[in-house]
mmCIF file of C-alpha atoms in Angstrom:
data_model
loop_
_atom_site.group_PDB
_atom_site.id
_atom_site.type_symbol
_atom_site.label_atom_id
_atom_site.label_comp_id
_atom_site.label_asym_id
_atom_site.label_seq_id
_atom_site.Cartn_x
_atom_site.Cartn_y
_atom_site.Cartn_z
ATOM 1 C CA MET A 1 -6.213 -5.271 7.098
ATOM 2 C CA ARG A 2 -8.807 -5.528 9.998
ATOM 3 C CA ILE A 3 -8.014 -5.295 13.729
ATOM 4 C CA ILE A 4 -10.004 -6.313 16.898
ATOM 5 C CA SER A 5 -8.726 -4.013 19.235
ATOM 6 C CA ASP A 6 -9.243 -4.675 23.412
ATOM 7 C CA SER A 7 -11.368 -2.142 25.142
ATOM 8 C CA ILE A 8 -10.928 -1.345 28.942
ATOM 9 C CA VAL A 9 -14.976 -1.686 29.137
ATOM 10 C CA ALA A 10 -16.645 -4.856 29.056
ATOM 11 C CA ARG A 11 -18.324 -5.838 26.066
ATOM 12 C CA GLN A 12 -20.500 -8.658 24.771
ATOM 13 C CA VAL A 13 -17.730 -10.591 23.658
ATOM 14 C CA GLN A 14 -14.859 -10.066 25.876
ATOM 15 C CA PRO A 15 -11.734 -8.537 24.551
ATOM 16 C CA VAL A 16 -9.306 -11.336 25.428
ATOM 17 C CA ASP A 17 -11.533 -13.849 23.116
ATOM 18 C CA PHE A 18 -10.370 -12.524 19.885
ATOM 19 C CA SER A 19 -8.262 -9.394 20.302
ATOM 20 C CA PHE A 20 -5.193 -11.438 20.868
ATOM 21 C CA LEU A 21 -5.326 -12.464 17.137
ATOM 22 C CA SER A 22 -5.296 -9.064 15.490
ATOM 23 C CA ASN A 23 -2.076 -8.476 17.976
ATOM 24 C CA ALA A 24 -0.477 -11.893 17.055
ATOM 25 C CA ASP A 25 -1.060 -10.952 13.050
ATOM 26 C CA THR A 26 0.334 -7.432 14.041
ATOM 27 C CA ASP A 27 3.649 -8.657 15.681
ATOM 28 C CA ILE A 28 3.932 -11.122 12.604
ATOM 29 C CA VAL A 29 3.708 -8.238 9.945
ATOM 30 C CA ILE A 30 5.932 -5.845 12.266
ATOM 31 C CA GLY A 31 8.950 -8.789 12.272
ATOM 32 C CA VAL A 32 8.355 -9.250 8.324
ATOM 33 C CA GLU A 33 8.583 -5.460 8.043
ATOM 34 C CA LYS A 34 11.754 -5.437 10.248
ATOM 35 C CA MET A 35 13.412 -8.029 7.941
ATOM 36 C CA LEU A 36 12.544 -6.328 5.095
ATOM 37 C CA ARG A 37 13.895 -3.081 5.918
ATOM 38 C CA THR A 38 17.566 -4.926 6.765
ATOM 39 C CA MET A 39 17.258 -7.065 3.768
ATOM 40 C CA CYS A 40 16.844 -4.512 1.515
ATOM 41 C CA GLY A 41 18.769 -1.497 3.398
ATOM 42 C CA PHE A 42 15.512 0.683 4.342
ATOM 43 C CA SER A 43 16.958 2.778 6.676
ATOM 44 C CA ASN A 44 14.453 4.866 7.601
ATOM 45 C CA GLU A 45 11.493 3.275 9.843
ATOM 46 C CA ARG A 46 9.184 5.350 9.106
ATOM 47 C CA VAL A 47 8.949 5.585 5.160
ATOM 48 C CA PRO A 48 6.461 3.221 3.630
ATOM 49 C CA ILE A 49 6.806 0.308 1.541
ATOM 50 C CA ILE A 50 5.196 -1.007 -1.557
ATOM 51 C CA LEU A 51 5.101 -4.419 -1.801
ATOM 52 C CA SER A 52 3.247 -4.619 -5.110
ATOM 53 C CA GLY A 53 1.515 -2.369 -7.739
ATOM 54 C CA VAL A 54 1.027 0.991 -7.514
ATOM 55 C CA LEU A 55 2.440 1.507 -11.163
ATOM 56 C CA VAL A 56 1.746 4.196 -13.369
ATOM 57 C CA ASP A 57 -0.701 2.967 -16.514
ATOM 58 C CA MET A 58 -1.202 5.019 -19.576
ATOM 59 C CA THR A 59 -3.632 4.052 -22.177
ATOM 60 C CA SER A 60 -3.768 6.153 -25.216
ATOM 61 C CA LYS A 61 -6.105 5.860 -28.131
ATOM 62 C CA PRO A 62 -6.813 7.914 -31.359
ATOM 63 C CA SER A 63 -9.713 10.506 -30.741
ATOM 64 C CA LEU A 64 -12.561 11.249 -33.366
ATOM 65 C CA SER A 65 -10.336 14.818 -34.237
ATOM 66 C CA GLY A 66 -7.412 12.295 -34.902
ATOM 67 C CA ASN A 67 -5.456 13.623 -31.972
ATOM 68 C CA GLU A 68 -4.227 10.986 -29.392
ATOM 69 C CA GLU A 69 -5.765 10.870 -26.179
ATOM 70 C CA SER A 70 -4.275 9.659 -23.354
ATOM 71 C CA THR A 71 -5.622 8.388 -20.109
ATOM 72 C CA TYR A 72 -3.484 7.946 -16.519
ATOM 73 C CA ARG A 73 -3.846 6.188 -13.691
ATOM 74 C CA ILE A 74 -1.886 4.066 -11.019
ATOM 75 C CA THR A 75 -2.839 0.609 -10.405
ATOM 76 C CA GLU A 76 -3.819 -1.199 -7.430
ATOM 77 C CA GLY A 77 -1.324 -2.980 -4.625
ATOM 78 C CA ARG A 78 -0.224 -3.328 -1.542
ATOM 79 C CA ILE A 79 1.683 -0.624 1.459
ATOM 80 C CA LEU A 80 3.474 -1.949 4.324
ATOM 81 C CA SER A 81 3.498 0.924 7.001
ATOM 82 C CA GLY A 82 4.089 0.539 10.562
ATOM 83 C CA GLY A 83 3.048 -2.885 10.921
ATOM 84 C CA HIS A 84 -0.099 -2.896 8.859
ATOM 85 C CA ILE A 85 -0.505 -4.113 5.556
ATOM 86 C CA VAL A 86 -3.032 -1.545 3.660
ATOM 87 C CA ASP A 87 -4.441 -2.140 0.134
ATOM 88 C CA PHE A 88 -3.873 0.538 -2.294
ATOM 89 C CA GLU A 89 -7.019 1.163 -4.644
ATOM 90 C CA ALA A 90 -6.276 2.157 -8.125
ATOM 91 C CA ILE A 91 -6.770 5.769 -9.381
ATOM 92 C CA ASP A 92 -7.381 7.703 -12.232
ATOM 93 C CA VAL A 93 -5.106 10.541 -12.324
ATOM 94 C CA VAL A 94 -4.589 13.431 -14.668
ATOM 95 C CA LYS A 95 -1.215 14.678 -15.906
ATOM 96 C CA PRO A 96 0.026 17.466 -13.622
ATOM 97 C CA THR A 97 0.677 21.132 -14.929
ATOM 98 C CA TYR A 98 3.825 21.366 -13.148
ATOM 99 C CA SER A 99 7.043 20.460 -15.154
ATOM 100 C CA TYR A 100 7.787 16.954 -14.363
ATOM 101 C CA ASP A 101 6.993 13.676 -16.147
ATOM 102 C CA SER A 102 6.424 11.479 -13.180
ATOM 103 C CA LEU A 103 2.934 10.865 -12.148
ATOM 104 C CA LEU A 104 4.056 8.990 -9.206
ATOM 105 C CA GLU A 105 5.309 12.237 -7.568
ATOM 106 C CA SER A 106 1.921 13.893 -8.031
ATOM 107 C CA VAL A 107 0.173 11.881 -5.490
ATOM 108 C CA ARG A 108 0.123 11.730 -1.509
ATOM 109 C CA TRP A 109 -0.741 9.028 0.493
ATOM 110 C CA MET A 110 -1.989 8.247 4.103
ATOM 111 C CA LYS A 111 -2.858 5.182 6.156
ATOM 112 C CA ARG A 112 -6.205 5.657 8.289
ATOM 113 C CA GLN A 113 -8.141 3.442 10.605
ATOM 114 C CA SER A 114 -11.704 3.435 10.065
ATOM 115 C CA LEU A 115 -14.701 1.753 12.222
ATOM 116 C CA VAL A 116 -16.035 -1.429 10.465
ATOM 117 C CA SER A 117 -19.342 -4.189 11.265
ATOM 118 C CA PRO A 118 -19.951 -5.237 13.231
ATOM 119 C CA SER A 119 -18.867 -2.424 16.009
ATOM 120 C CA PRO A 120 -19.992 -1.043 17.393
ATOM 121 C CA VAL A 121 -20.541 -3.796 20.153
ATOM 122 C CA ARG A 122 -22.892 -3.923 23.462
ATOM 123 C CA ASN A 123 -21.280 -3.098 26.301
ATOM 124 C CA ALA A 124 -22.387 -4.748 29.969
ATOM 125 C CA ASN A 125 -25.470 -2.831 30.378
ATOM 126 C CA GLY A 126 -26.494 -3.457 26.657
ATOM 127 C CA ASP A 127 -26.060 -0.313 24.892
ATOM 128 C CA LEU A 128 -24.311 -0.370 21.735
ATOM 129 C CA ASN A 129 -21.103 1.771 22.549
ATOM 130 C CA VAL A 130 -18.191 -0.188 22.449
ATOM 131 C CA GLN A 131 -15.873 0.682 19.213
ATOM 132 C CA CYS A 132 -13.534 -2.259 18.857
ATOM 133 C CA HIS A 133 -13.690 -3.520 15.380
ATOM 134 C CA TRP A 134 -11.434 -1.304 13.059
ATOM 135 C CA ASN A 135 -10.018 -1.632 9.227
ATOM 136 C CA MET A 136 -6.805 0.031 7.827
ATOM 137 C CA ASP A 137 -6.860 1.401 4.722
ATOM 138 C CA SER A 138 -5.617 4.547 2.976
ATOM 139 C CA TRP A 139 -6.635 8.213 1.192
ATOM 140 C CA THR A 140 -4.729 9.117 -1.483
ATOM 141 C CA HIS A 141 -5.064 12.518 -3.239
ATOM 142 C CA GLN A 142 -3.471 14.296 -6.484
ATOM 143 C CA SER A 143 -1.849 17.732 -6.431
ATOM 144 C CA LYS A 144 -2.687 18.940 -9.960
ATOM 145 C CA THR A 145 -1.087 22.428 -10.035
ATOM 146 C CA THR A 146 2.128 22.089 -7.311
ATOM 147 C CA LYS A 147 4.335 19.620 -6.346
ATOM 148 C CA PRO A 148 3.408 18.111 -3.084
ATOM 149 C CA SER A 149 6.246 16.910 -0.409
ATOM 150 C CA SER A 150 5.541 14.214 2.010
ATOM 151 C CA LYS A 151 4.999 15.052 5.647
ATOM 152 C CA ALA A 152 6.732 12.361 7.744
ATOM 153 C CA GLU A 153 5.135 13.642 11.277
ATOM 154 C CA GLY A 154 2.003 13.752 9.645
ATOM 155 C CA GLY A 155 1.772 10.232 8.143
ATOM 156 C CA ILE A 156 1.599 12.117 4.777
ATOM 157 C CA TRP A 157 3.348 10.384 1.592
ATOM 158 C CA VAL A 158 4.243 11.271 -1.946
ATOM 159 C CA LEU A 159 4.343 7.739 -4.027
ATOM 160 C CA SER A 160 7.518 8.463 -5.330
ATOM 161 C CA ASP A 161 9.006 8.933 -1.928
ATOM 162 C CA MET A 162 8.117 5.454 -0.615
ATOM 163 C CA TYR A 163 10.517 2.360 -0.748
ATOM 164 C CA ARG A 164 9.671 -0.412 -3.278
ATOM 165 C CA LEU A 165 10.479 -3.923 -3.380
ATOM 166 C CA GLN A 166 12.262 -5.106 -6.412
ATOM 167 C CA THR A 167 10.834 -7.961 -8.001
ATOM 168 C CA MET A 168 13.119 -11.377 -6.851
ATOM 169 C CA ALA A 169 14.183 -13.534 -9.388
ATOM 170 C CA THR A 170 12.870 -17.078 -9.130
ATOM 171 C CA LEU A 171 14.415 -20.403 -9.728
ATOM 172 C CA ASP A 172 12.578 -20.895 -12.851
ATOM 173 C CA SER A 173 13.705 -17.211 -14.279
ATOM 174 C CA VAL A 174 16.964 -18.055 -13.865
ATOM 175 C CA TYR A 175 16.859 -21.714 -15.276
ATOM 176 C CA GLY A 176 14.914 -20.019 -18.219
ATOM 177 C CA LEU A 177 17.907 -17.551 -18.336
ATOM 178 C CA GLN A 178 20.458 -20.323 -18.302
ATOM 179 C CA GLU A 179 18.555 -22.313 -21.185
ATOM 180 C CA ARG A 180 18.763 -18.995 -23.522
ATOM 181 C CA ILE A 181 22.665 -18.196 -22.684
ATOM 182 C CA GLU A 182 23.222 -22.187 -23.818
ATOM 183 C CA LYS A 183 21.057 -21.782 -26.913
ATOM 184 C CA LEU A 184 23.176 -18.346 -27.596
ATOM 185 C CA GLU A 185 26.318 -20.222 -27.282
ATOM 186 C CA SER A 186 25.563 -22.909 -28.923
ATOM 187 C CA LYS A 187 25.003 -20.728 -31.862
ATOM 188 C CA ILE A 188 27.942 -18.743 -31.258
ATOM 189 C CA GLY A 189 30.555 -21.993 -30.939
#
């Protein structure tokens, strides 16, 4: 998610020209986030919400020695956190050495903000020193030897500690289910 922030100092394009669009976008995302938290019963406002993806994908294939080799990855997705929608890039992971099954419990995630082009922009004197264009992305790290824990005060979350939106039924899926029930009932009766 890209953001144009307002700046106190004058710059080549005045902040009031475009930063209001980023502010409006953020306000909309905050409203949707509050609505989702209320509808889904997500009580802790600090815990990020996985909107899509971020699932464990295991691929197994035979090796030359005849054994089966497995590779693990966590799929791409989107995470809603603090009024920002952040893309989660797919990552390759290794099965940890400690004793539990879920790979989502081994990966920590943190939202971060980084400077992007066209910043820096020129100030009133023509110097390139005004920072006002930002990108919200994320940082991930897998702990392979010890089970990590979330640190809410630092904004670091273990993927398994995050809330996850469940897939909602669509009208087509409900209609398809109704058709299957009718077919089964006609065979029984």
